[in-house]
Short mmCIF file of C-alpha atoms in Angstrom, two decimals:
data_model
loop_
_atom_site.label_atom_id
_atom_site.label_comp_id
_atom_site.label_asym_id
_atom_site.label_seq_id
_atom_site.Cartn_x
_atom_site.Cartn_y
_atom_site.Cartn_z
CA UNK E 1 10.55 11.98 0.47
CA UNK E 2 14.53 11.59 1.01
CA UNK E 3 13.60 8.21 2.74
CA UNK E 4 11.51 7.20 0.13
CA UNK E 5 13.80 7.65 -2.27
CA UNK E 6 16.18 5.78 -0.09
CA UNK E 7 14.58 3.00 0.36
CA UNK E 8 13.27 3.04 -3.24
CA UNK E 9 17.72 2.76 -4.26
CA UNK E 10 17.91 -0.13 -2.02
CA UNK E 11 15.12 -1.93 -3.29
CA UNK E 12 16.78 -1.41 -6.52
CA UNK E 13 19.73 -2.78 -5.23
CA UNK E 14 17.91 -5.79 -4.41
CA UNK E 15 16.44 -6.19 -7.89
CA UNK E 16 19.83 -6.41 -9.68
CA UNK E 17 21.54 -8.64 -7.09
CA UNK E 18 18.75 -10.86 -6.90
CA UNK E 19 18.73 -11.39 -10.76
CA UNK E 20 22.28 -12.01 -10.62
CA UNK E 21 22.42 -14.02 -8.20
CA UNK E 22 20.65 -16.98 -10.14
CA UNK E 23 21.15 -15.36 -13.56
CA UNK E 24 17.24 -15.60 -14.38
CA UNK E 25 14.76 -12.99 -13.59
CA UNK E 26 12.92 -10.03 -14.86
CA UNK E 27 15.21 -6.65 -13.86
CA UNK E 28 13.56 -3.97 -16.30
CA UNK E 29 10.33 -4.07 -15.21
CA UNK E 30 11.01 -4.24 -11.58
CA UNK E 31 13.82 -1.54 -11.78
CA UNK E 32 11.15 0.91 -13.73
CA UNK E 33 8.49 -0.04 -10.71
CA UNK E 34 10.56 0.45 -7.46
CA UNK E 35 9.12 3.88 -6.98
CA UNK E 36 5.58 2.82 -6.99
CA UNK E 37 6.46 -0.28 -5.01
CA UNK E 38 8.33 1.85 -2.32
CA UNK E 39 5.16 4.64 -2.47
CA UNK E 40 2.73 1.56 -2.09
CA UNK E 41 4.25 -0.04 0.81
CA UNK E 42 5.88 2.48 2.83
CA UNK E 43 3.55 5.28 2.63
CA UNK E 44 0.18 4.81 0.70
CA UNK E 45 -1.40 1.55 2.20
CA UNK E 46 -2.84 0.60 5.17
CA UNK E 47 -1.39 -2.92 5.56
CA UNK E 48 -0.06 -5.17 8.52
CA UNK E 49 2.97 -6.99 7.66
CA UNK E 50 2.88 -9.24 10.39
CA UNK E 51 0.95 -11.29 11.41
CA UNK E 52 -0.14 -11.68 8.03
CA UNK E 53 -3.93 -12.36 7.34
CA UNK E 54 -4.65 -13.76 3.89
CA UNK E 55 -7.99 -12.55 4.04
CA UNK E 56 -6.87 -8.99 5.03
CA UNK E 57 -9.59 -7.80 6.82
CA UNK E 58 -9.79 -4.02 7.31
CA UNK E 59 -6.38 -3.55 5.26
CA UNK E 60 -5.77 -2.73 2.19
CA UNK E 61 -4.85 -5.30 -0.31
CA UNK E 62 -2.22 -5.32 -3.29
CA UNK E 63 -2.31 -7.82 -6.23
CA UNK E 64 0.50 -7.98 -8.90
CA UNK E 65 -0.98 -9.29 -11.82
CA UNK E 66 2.27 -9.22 -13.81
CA UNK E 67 4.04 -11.35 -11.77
CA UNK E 68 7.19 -11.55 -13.77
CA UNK E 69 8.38 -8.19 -11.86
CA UNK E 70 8.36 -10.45 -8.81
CA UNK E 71 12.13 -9.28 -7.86
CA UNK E 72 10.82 -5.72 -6.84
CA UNK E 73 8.03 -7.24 -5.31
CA UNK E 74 9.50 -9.16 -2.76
CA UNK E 75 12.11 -6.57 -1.92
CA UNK E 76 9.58 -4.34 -1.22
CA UNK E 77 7.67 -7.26 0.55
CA UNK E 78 10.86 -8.19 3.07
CA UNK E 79 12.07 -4.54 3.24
CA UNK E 80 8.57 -3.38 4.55
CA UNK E 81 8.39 -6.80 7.22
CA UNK E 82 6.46 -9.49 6.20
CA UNK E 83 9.78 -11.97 6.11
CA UNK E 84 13.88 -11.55 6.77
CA UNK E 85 15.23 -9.16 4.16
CA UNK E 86 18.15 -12.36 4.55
CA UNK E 87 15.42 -14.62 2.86
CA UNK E 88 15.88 -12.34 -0.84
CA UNK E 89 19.31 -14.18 -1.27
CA UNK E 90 17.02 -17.44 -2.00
CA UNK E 91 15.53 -15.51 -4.91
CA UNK E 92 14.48 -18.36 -7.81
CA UNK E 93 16.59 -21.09 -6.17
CA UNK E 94 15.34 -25.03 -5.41
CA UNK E 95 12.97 -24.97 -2.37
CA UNK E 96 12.43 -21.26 -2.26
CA UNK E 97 9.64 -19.10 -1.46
CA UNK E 98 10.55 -16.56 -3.65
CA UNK E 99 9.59 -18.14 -6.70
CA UNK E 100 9.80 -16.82 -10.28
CA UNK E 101 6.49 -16.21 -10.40
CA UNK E 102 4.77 -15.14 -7.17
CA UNK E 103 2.76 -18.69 -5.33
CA UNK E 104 0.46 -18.98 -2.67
CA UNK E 105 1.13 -22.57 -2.36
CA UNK E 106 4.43 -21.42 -1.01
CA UNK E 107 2.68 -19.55 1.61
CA UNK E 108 5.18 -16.61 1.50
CA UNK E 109 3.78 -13.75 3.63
CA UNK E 110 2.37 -10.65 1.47
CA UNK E 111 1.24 -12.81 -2.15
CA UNK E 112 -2.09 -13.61 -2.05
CA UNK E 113 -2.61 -14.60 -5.45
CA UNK E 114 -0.31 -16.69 -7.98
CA UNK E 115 0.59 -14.67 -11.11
CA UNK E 116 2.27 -16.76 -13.28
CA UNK E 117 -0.10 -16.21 -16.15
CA UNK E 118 -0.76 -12.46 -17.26
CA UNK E 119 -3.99 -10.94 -17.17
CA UNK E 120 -5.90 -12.45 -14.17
CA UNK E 121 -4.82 -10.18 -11.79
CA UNK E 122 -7.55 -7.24 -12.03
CA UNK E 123 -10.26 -10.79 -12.00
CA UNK E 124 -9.06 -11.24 -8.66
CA UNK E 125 -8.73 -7.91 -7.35
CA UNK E 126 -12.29 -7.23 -8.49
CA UNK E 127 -13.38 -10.14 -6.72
CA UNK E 128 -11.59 -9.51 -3.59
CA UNK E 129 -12.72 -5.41 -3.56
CA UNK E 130 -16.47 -6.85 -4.48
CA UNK E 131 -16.11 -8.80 -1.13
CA UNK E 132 -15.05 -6.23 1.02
CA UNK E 133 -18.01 -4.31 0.17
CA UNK E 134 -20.40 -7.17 1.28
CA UNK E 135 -18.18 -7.31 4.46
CA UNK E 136 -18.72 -3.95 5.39
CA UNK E 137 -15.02 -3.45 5.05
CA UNK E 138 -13.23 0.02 4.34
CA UNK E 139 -10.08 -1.20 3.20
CA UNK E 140 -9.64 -0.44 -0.85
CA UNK E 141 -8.19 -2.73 -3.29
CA UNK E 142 -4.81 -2.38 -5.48
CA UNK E 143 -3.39 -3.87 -8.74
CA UNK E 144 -0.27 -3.48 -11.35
CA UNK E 145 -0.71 -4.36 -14.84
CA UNK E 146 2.24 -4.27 -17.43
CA UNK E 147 1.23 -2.65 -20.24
CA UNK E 148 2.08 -5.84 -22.88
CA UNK E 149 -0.68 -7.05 -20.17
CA UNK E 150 -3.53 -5.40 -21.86
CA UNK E 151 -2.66 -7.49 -24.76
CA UNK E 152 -4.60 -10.79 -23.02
CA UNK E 153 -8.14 -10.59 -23.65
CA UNK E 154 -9.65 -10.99 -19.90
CA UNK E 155 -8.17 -7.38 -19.05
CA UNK E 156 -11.13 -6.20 -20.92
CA UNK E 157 -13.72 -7.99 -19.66
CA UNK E 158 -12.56 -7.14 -16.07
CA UNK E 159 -12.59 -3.64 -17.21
CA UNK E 160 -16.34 -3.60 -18.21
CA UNK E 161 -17.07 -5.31 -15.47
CA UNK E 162 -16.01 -2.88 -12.85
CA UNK E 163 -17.70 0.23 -13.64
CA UNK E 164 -20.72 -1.75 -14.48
CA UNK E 165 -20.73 -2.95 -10.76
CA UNK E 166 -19.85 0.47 -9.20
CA UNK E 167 -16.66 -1.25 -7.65
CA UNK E 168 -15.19 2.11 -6.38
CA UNK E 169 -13.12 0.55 -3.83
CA UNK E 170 -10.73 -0.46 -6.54
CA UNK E 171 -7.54 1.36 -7.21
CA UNK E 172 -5.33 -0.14 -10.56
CA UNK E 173 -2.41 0.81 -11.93
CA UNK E 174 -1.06 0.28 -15.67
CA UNK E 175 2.67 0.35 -15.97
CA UNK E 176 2.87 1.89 -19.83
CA UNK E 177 7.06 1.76 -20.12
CA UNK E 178 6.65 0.89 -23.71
CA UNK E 179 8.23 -2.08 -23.48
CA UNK E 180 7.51 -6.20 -23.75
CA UNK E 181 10.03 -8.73 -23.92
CA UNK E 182 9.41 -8.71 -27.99
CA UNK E 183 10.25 -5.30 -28.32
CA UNK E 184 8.17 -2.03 -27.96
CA UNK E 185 4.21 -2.51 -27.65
CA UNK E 186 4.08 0.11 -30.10
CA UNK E 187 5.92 -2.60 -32.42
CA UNK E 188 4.13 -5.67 -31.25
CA UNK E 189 0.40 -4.88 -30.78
CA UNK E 190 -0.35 -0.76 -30.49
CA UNK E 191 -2.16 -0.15 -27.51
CA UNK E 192 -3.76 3.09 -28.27
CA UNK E 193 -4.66 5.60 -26.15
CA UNK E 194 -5.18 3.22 -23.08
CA UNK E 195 -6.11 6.15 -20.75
CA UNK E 196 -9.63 6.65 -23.06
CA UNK E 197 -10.40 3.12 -23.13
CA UNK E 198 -10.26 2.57 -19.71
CA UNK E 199 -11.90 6.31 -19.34
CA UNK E 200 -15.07 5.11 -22.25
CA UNK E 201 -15.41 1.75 -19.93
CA UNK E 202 -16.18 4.34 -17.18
CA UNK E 203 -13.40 4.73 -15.21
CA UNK E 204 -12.09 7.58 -13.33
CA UNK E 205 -8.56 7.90 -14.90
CA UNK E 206 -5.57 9.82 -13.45
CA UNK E 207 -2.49 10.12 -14.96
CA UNK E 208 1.68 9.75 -12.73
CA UNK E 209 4.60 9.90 -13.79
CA UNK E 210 5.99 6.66 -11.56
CA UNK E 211 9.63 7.48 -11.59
CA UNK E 212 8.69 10.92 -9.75
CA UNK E 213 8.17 9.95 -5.96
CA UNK E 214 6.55 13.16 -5.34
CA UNK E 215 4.22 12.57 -7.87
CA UNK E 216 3.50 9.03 -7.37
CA UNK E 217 2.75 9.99 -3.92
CA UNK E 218 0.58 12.34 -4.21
CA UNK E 219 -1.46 10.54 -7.16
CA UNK E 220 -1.80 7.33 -5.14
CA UNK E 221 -3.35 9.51 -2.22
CA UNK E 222 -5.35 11.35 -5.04
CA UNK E 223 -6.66 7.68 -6.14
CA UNK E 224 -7.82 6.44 -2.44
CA UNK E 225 -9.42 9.80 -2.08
CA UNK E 226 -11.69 9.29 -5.14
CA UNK E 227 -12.50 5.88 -3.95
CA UNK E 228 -16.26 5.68 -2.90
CA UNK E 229 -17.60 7.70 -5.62
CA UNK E 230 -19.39 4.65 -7.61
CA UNK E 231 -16.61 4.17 -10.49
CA UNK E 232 -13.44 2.35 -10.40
CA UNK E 233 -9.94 4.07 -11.00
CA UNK E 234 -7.35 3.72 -13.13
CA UNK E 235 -4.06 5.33 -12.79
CA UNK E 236 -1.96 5.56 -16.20
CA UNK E 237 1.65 5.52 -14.97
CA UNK E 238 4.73 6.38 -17.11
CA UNK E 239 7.96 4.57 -16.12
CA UNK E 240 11.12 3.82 -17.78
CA UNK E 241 12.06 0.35 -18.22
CA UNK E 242 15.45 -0.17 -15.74
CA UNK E 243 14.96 3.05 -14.36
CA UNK E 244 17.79 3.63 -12.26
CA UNK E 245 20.25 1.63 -14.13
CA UNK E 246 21.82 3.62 -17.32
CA UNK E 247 22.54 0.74 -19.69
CA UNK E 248 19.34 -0.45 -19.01
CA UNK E 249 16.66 1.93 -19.12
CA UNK E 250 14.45 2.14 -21.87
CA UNK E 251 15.80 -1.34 -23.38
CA UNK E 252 13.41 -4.16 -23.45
CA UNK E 253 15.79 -6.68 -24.08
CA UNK E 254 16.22 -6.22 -19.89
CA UNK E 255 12.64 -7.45 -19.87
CA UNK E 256 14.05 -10.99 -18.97
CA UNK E 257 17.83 -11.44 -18.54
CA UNK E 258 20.27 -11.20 -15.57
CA UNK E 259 23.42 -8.75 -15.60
CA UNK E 260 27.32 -10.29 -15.84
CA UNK E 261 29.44 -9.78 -13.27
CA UNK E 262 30.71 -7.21 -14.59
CA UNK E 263 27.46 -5.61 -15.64
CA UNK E 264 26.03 -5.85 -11.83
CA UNK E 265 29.02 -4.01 -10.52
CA UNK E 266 28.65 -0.98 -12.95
CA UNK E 267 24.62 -0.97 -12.40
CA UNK E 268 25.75 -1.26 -8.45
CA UNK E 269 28.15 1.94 -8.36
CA UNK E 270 24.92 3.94 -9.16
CA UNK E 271 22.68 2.27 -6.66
CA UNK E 272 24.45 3.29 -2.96
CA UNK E 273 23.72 1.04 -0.37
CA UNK E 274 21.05 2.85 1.53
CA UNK E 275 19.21 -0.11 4.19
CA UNK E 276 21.75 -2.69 4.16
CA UNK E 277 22.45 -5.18 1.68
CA UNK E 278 20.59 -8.49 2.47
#
């Protein structure tokens, strides 16, 4: 767990140099998902960085639907070896592959679906677990929603659809911080209690605390060893919006702006330098 947590700091670090770097970029979210990120990657999933296979056969597969937290994304991407931790200084700037948004057009190892537009990604995931089965595959299928995410109408129709299809080699995750670039969800559209909607579709739910690496652990292994049983599972994870940063967590106006100078330097005294800076 100490090198978790480790490498979970540094990927922080990434996040908020990243942002600043181009002054553009999505730091909340990202900051309150480095945990899960750094759980996913570096101890959870069976994956092969390189070479990479876009059709990952015999892996498991991870899908970020809400691609605006692309910063802790890539970090985690680079930092686990499917490209040169160096390539993160490139973050959002002309010709990159690290765009905004994640692209497959830009044919940057690890994204295998564009997520520029919010609520597709559990379509696609569905899709891709629903074609492992018919492949006789093993592997089991990931996904991160925000929770403004649920907001967007085909969330809901992918979330029939699952349990209705037995797709049991699915594994998503809902990232409820509270928080959308308009304010709190609570504020702009309430979601409820998303855990029994999910759980009335048919879904096996579990609940994390994803700012606990312990716990994230442990529920992410909990999750792949429930797969198989003819439902589909949802994990329900609490974060804090710029986790790790203490002017920014719990804010949602750090939904979609970049640190000053002055601001990065603070939020860097309380992220030490753990991997090496890129």
């Amino acid at each position: 767990m100490p090198q978790l947590q480790d490498i979970a700091t540094q990927v922080r670090r990434d996040i908020v140099r990243m942002v600043h770097g181009v002054q553009s970029g999505h730091p909340g979210g990202s900051l309150g998902c480095a945990d899960f990120f750094t759980a996913l990657y570096f101890k959870v999933m069976k994956h092969t960085p390189q070479p990479f296979d876009m059709d990952g056969r015999d892996q498991d597969l991870f899908f970020l639907s809400n691609g605006h937290i692309s910063p802790v994304f890539y970090s985690a991407l680079a930092r686990s070896g499917y490209f040169p931790v160096t390539e993160l200084a490139t973050f959002r700037k002309l010709n990159t592959r690290l765009q905004g948004h994640p692209t497959t057009h830009e044919h940057l190892p690890g994204v295998r679906m564009a997520s520029g537009s919010l609520g597709q990604g559990m379509s696609v995931a569905i899709g891709a677990a629903l074609s492992k089965k018919l492949n006789n595959d093993k592997g089991i299928v990931f996904c991160l929603h925000g929770d403004g995410e649920l907001e967007e109408g085909q969330i809901w129709e992918s979330a029939m659809f699952a349990p209705h299809h037995k797709v049991d080699n699915l594994i998503i995750t809902i990232d409820l911080n509270g928080q959308q670039i308009d304010g709190t969800t609570d504020a702009v559209a309430g979601l409820g209690d998303v855990a029994a909607k999910f759980e009335t579709f048919g879904w096996t739910i579990l609940h994390m605390d994803g700012n606990d690496m312990n716990d994230t652990v442990a529920t992410l292994e909990k999750a792949k060893s429930l797969t198989g049983q003819g439902k589909p599972i949802a994990i329900i994870m609490k974060t804090v919006m710029g986790k790790g940063v203490d002017f920014m967590e719990g804010h949602h106006e750090w939904h979609g702006i970049a640190p000053s100078d002055e601001q990065l330097a603070k939020a860097l005294a309380q992220l030490p330098e753990t991997l090496g800076d890129y």
